[in-house]
Amino acid sequence: MTFFRSRRRKGGRARLVTGFLAFLAFAHAALASPEFAETLERLGAAKSYEDRLLAARRLAESGHPNALAVLGDLLEGRLYTTRTDGRVVVAETAGEGYAIRDPATGEDLGRVGRRDVTRIGLNNQLRSSLRMLIAKLRLEDDNKSRRLAAIEEIGRSGDAEMIDVLAELAGREHDDKIKKAIETAIAVLRLDAEDAETRIAAIEAVSGNMSAHVRAKLTRLAGDDSLDAETREAAARALERIEAKAERYELLSTMFFGLSLGSVLVLAAIGLSVTFGIKGVINMAHGELIMLGAYTTYVVQQAFPSAIDYSLPIAIPAAFVVSGLVGIAIERGIVRFLYGRPLETLLATFGVSLILQQTVRTVFSPLNRSVTTPSWMSGSIEIVPGFALTLNRLYILAFSLVVFALLLLVLRYTRLGLEMRAVTQNRAMAKAMGIRSDRVDMLAFGLGAGIAGVAGVALSQLTNVGPNLGQAYIVDSFMVVVFGGVGNLWGTLVSGLGLGVVSKLLEPEVGAVLAKILVLVFLILFIQKRPSGLFPQKGRAAEG
Amino acid sequence: MIKNEKLKLIAAVAALVSAAAGSAQAQDTIKVGILHSLSGTMAISETTLKDTMLMLIEEQNKKGGVLGKKLEPVVVDPASDWPLFAEKARELLEVEKVAVVFGCWTSVSRKSVLPVFEELNGLLFYPVQYEGEESSKNVFYTGAAPNQQAIPAVDYLMNELGVERWVLAGTDYVYPRTTNRILETYLKSKGVADSDIMINYTPFGHSDWQSIIAEIKRFGSAGKKTAVVSTINGDANVPFYKELANQGISAEDIPVVAFSVGEEELSGIDTGPLVGHLAAWNYFMSLPTEENDEFIEKWHAFIGDSKRVTNDPMEAHYIGFNMWVKAVEKAGTTDPAAVQEAIIGVAVPNLSGGIATMMPNHHITKPVFIGEIQEDGQFEIVWETPGTVVGDAWSDYLPSSKDIMADWTPPLMCGNYNVKTGQCSGQKYE
């Protein structure tokens, strides 16, 4: 419970026990405090955001053990008022309606329908003020990372009155990292100081700081004509240092963006490379197999709504199986009758892609489906201050490399892989050696389709899960495969990552639209010169 | 002789009765065309509008129809294919002989059917916010023109949030390009410097926003309050907002105000990263009015799913349909020419507790609301215009159209009258 966290007590066991008993008695009285209830009522009745903020402030100052929890509920949008008597309650979704409880005492108030309660609305200003109130209450939180976040929040507040509070905290703090954070926060707050000397000292103190907030503040100081020249110069110098650092990181970021875009391309294209390579089958339904993988993720999340964090590990094999089976069905049902007739295969699989799209539209509705990003994939990881990588991209980059490695291992060390390579290189000879090339075709198609499904799981974390998901990626996938060299996995990897990096290098210069066009033009020219791609297939099969 | 005459009489009566019955059968209903994509990329948005129209027609029929006749919906599927829109429009007007058509979503589909409606003198009610710069005798624009959505949104950001630096981000097609051109001129007229405006276009369905968001972040760290005005098209929005959140930009740092993100779009996504960002519309599902409650209830009953949301274009169809009904009753006929004349000045209640009036330029009056996205995919209304705003067909902020006005009442009867030269330049819209 929060009221244990809010005070750090030390002392003998006896003191602790008596203290605890006293505390319980106090807690009960405090929980039912009429003042607190009255403030809550005021919060519920408030019509304007200003009134709500006033009430929230009073809640924060009440010292009530549940104040922090209530403010948190308000910030997260869990505080409602009942339509009948305007009572403030905490509501959580339960089935078709809400389960409600009393915010002060935690007493369970049963269930109500969706339209029986009205949410206490927030706007951005109120939200950031609430965050500040919560940060103030959490300055002495037991949890280090929460304490750290609270201190940074205070630094951003621009509230000069907090300097003394922070300074006092710094004296009591034992953790070095947090101590430093407090110093930074104080320096940031002092940037607004009246006194030029304090201001310049503060500027010096924050000159290596990369946070956007500090940068914005320094820019303002450097350009503020009403300030003395010294301050402006100091700010400009600090800013210069920060910007030089930022520029270095920018290049790194761009490389990462490129690799990450490339990894998505590789992931989408690699399955196509397998099916394309084996018999030159142009599978236009490849995008839809990706889509099926994404929808599998959605179904898994719907089936286990309480285990969102584990949904992806479950969805990956599931999507592999679903898309793989559909792929095998396409191969058995249509493609195998059309081997050696690329145009007909193209048309037939295009038809399949339309059928799959419309099926999904009928089964799931034409609207996009909501796939939740697990908490471990949200946000970013700060490598050094000012240079952060977004987690979802990082995971997907790693994931695509793992998929690539696994596929390579399968082709190299398994019987299926050996047979696939044999059939690709010389079908007639492989047949003569007793390989059932028919079966190999089927399994290879299934493998390629399954990988497409796995790619769909990754894409569900980046883009919309809807019937058109596949179409968006089919052209790019073909581009990567053709550029890399048909049927060459390494080629796919190099061309995918290469195209990704090139697009991202071009994008800031010429804009996203033109970058895409330039990449396409380059590809066309390249294919004119080298029709079989970066890494052309060697051997007899390539000539035949 | 007498017997013969009797027979003749009976025959005549029989003929008369059967003829009357026949003609009664033929004129028993008034056909209403619904031209919304039910398959392809736009099905996501347009299917809902088809259902809305079916609901409105069913309801009108319960009230006894129009002019004593039942309404009969004729639904066609133009499959998100722009040329097919024109074909289907022709089919509705020539083969089905519908009295009126409700339909289209994208501007390009509207432009595609426009010549058909003008040639055959049909009536089209267009329910989506669009870039303006058009006023046809045959089209009634019940969605917002830029001055009913974009300009008030920018005013809000400028005056209420103190925004000084602007990112105009959009998908690369006609609506965002025109809207951003209008906004750019508007911002400059308010004294915003060139260096404080960043304009960015991305292809349809853009999903890799990393470097653009990084650029916006950099642009926003210049010490002035920054906001993004987004005309990004539906599908590309989810990855856009996800990337914003992942790079640690919250709505409190750099708010994004969007013109094409509504309840329907939000129902398909994880709203966590979007909380606090803004949208400007003329209707929100969260509007606390009785009319709205009633509309939502009817919608849920009709569609059989209490989780379905309502949105702005649905309200536009609600208004447009009621206006058409009223105009037909006023004119006493469904004849397009008579309805065109009768509908101007017709006023019907909207869902936000006010009145929508059809203006002589074929646009309607609308209130403008700014909403903040909440966790549950609904909007918290944080600001609204004091009254309703009259839709402006030709933007006052574009040099090419500031002297042009539309007025479909005599004596002008012109969709693009140049007040300077005193000329009506015919059906030329660009």
mmCIF file of C-alpha atoms in Angstrom, chain A residues 273 276-277 478-492 495 523-539 541-543:
data_model
loop_
_atom_site.group_PDB
_atom_site.id
_atom_site.type_symbol
_atom_site.label_atom_id
_atom_site.label_comp_id
_atom_site.label_asym_id
_atom_site.label_seq_id
_atom_site.Cartn_x
_atom_site.Cartn_y
_atom_site.Cartn_z
ATOM 1 C CA SER A 273 12.889 -15.351 -51.006
ATOM 2 C CA PHE A 276 10.549 -17.414 -54.969
ATOM 3 C CA GLY A 277 13.864 -19.236 -54.960
ATOM 4 C CA PHE A 478 9.676 -8.092 -54.076
ATOM 5 C CA MET A 479 12.002 -5.137 -54.336
ATOM 6 C CA VAL A 480 14.300 -6.579 -51.680
ATOM 7 C CA VAL A 481 14.288 -10.076 -53.153
ATOM 8 C CA VAL A 482 14.979 -8.927 -56.696
ATOM 9 C CA PHE A 483 17.691 -6.527 -55.597
ATOM 10 C CA GLY A 484 19.396 -9.134 -53.459
ATOM 11 C CA GLY A 485 19.356 -11.875 -56.038
ATOM 12 C CA VAL A 486 16.663 -14.471 -56.406
ATOM 13 C CA GLY A 487 16.871 -17.334 -53.958
ATOM 14 C CA ASN A 488 19.872 -15.997 -52.133
ATOM 15 C CA LEU A 489 19.296 -15.501 -48.408
ATOM 16 C CA TRP A 490 22.419 -13.470 -47.790
ATOM 17 C CA GLY A 491 21.462 -11.311 -50.713
ATOM 18 C CA THR A 492 18.077 -10.689 -49.127
ATOM 19 C CA SER A 495 19.736 -5.762 -49.812
ATOM 20 C CA LEU A 523 16.605 -0.139 -58.311
ATOM 21 C CA ILE A 524 15.295 0.007 -61.857
ATOM 22 C CA LEU A 525 18.648 1.234 -63.125
ATOM 23 C CA PHE A 526 20.447 -1.404 -61.130
ATOM 24 C CA ILE A 527 18.272 -4.233 -62.447
ATOM 25 C CA GLN A 528 18.886 -2.965 -65.985
ATOM 26 C CA LYS A 529 22.606 -3.398 -65.418
ATOM 27 C CA ARG A 530 22.495 -6.566 -63.357
ATOM 28 C CA PRO A 531 19.237 -8.389 -63.953
ATOM 29 C CA SER A 532 19.984 -11.123 -61.460
ATOM 30 C CA GLY A 533 20.594 -8.875 -58.506
ATOM 31 C CA LEU A 534 23.445 -8.286 -56.083
ATOM 32 C CA PHE A 535 24.260 -11.927 -55.540
ATOM 33 C CA PRO A 536 23.238 -13.865 -58.620
ATOM 34 C CA GLN A 537 22.649 -17.560 -58.261
ATOM 35 C CA LYS A 538 25.398 -19.649 -59.756
ATOM 36 C CA GLY A 539 25.190 -23.108 -61.216
ATOM 37 C CA ALA A 541 19.796 -23.983 -62.424
ATOM 38 C CA ALA A 542 20.538 -20.328 -62.966
ATOM 39 C CA GLU A 543 21.187 -20.883 -66.628
#
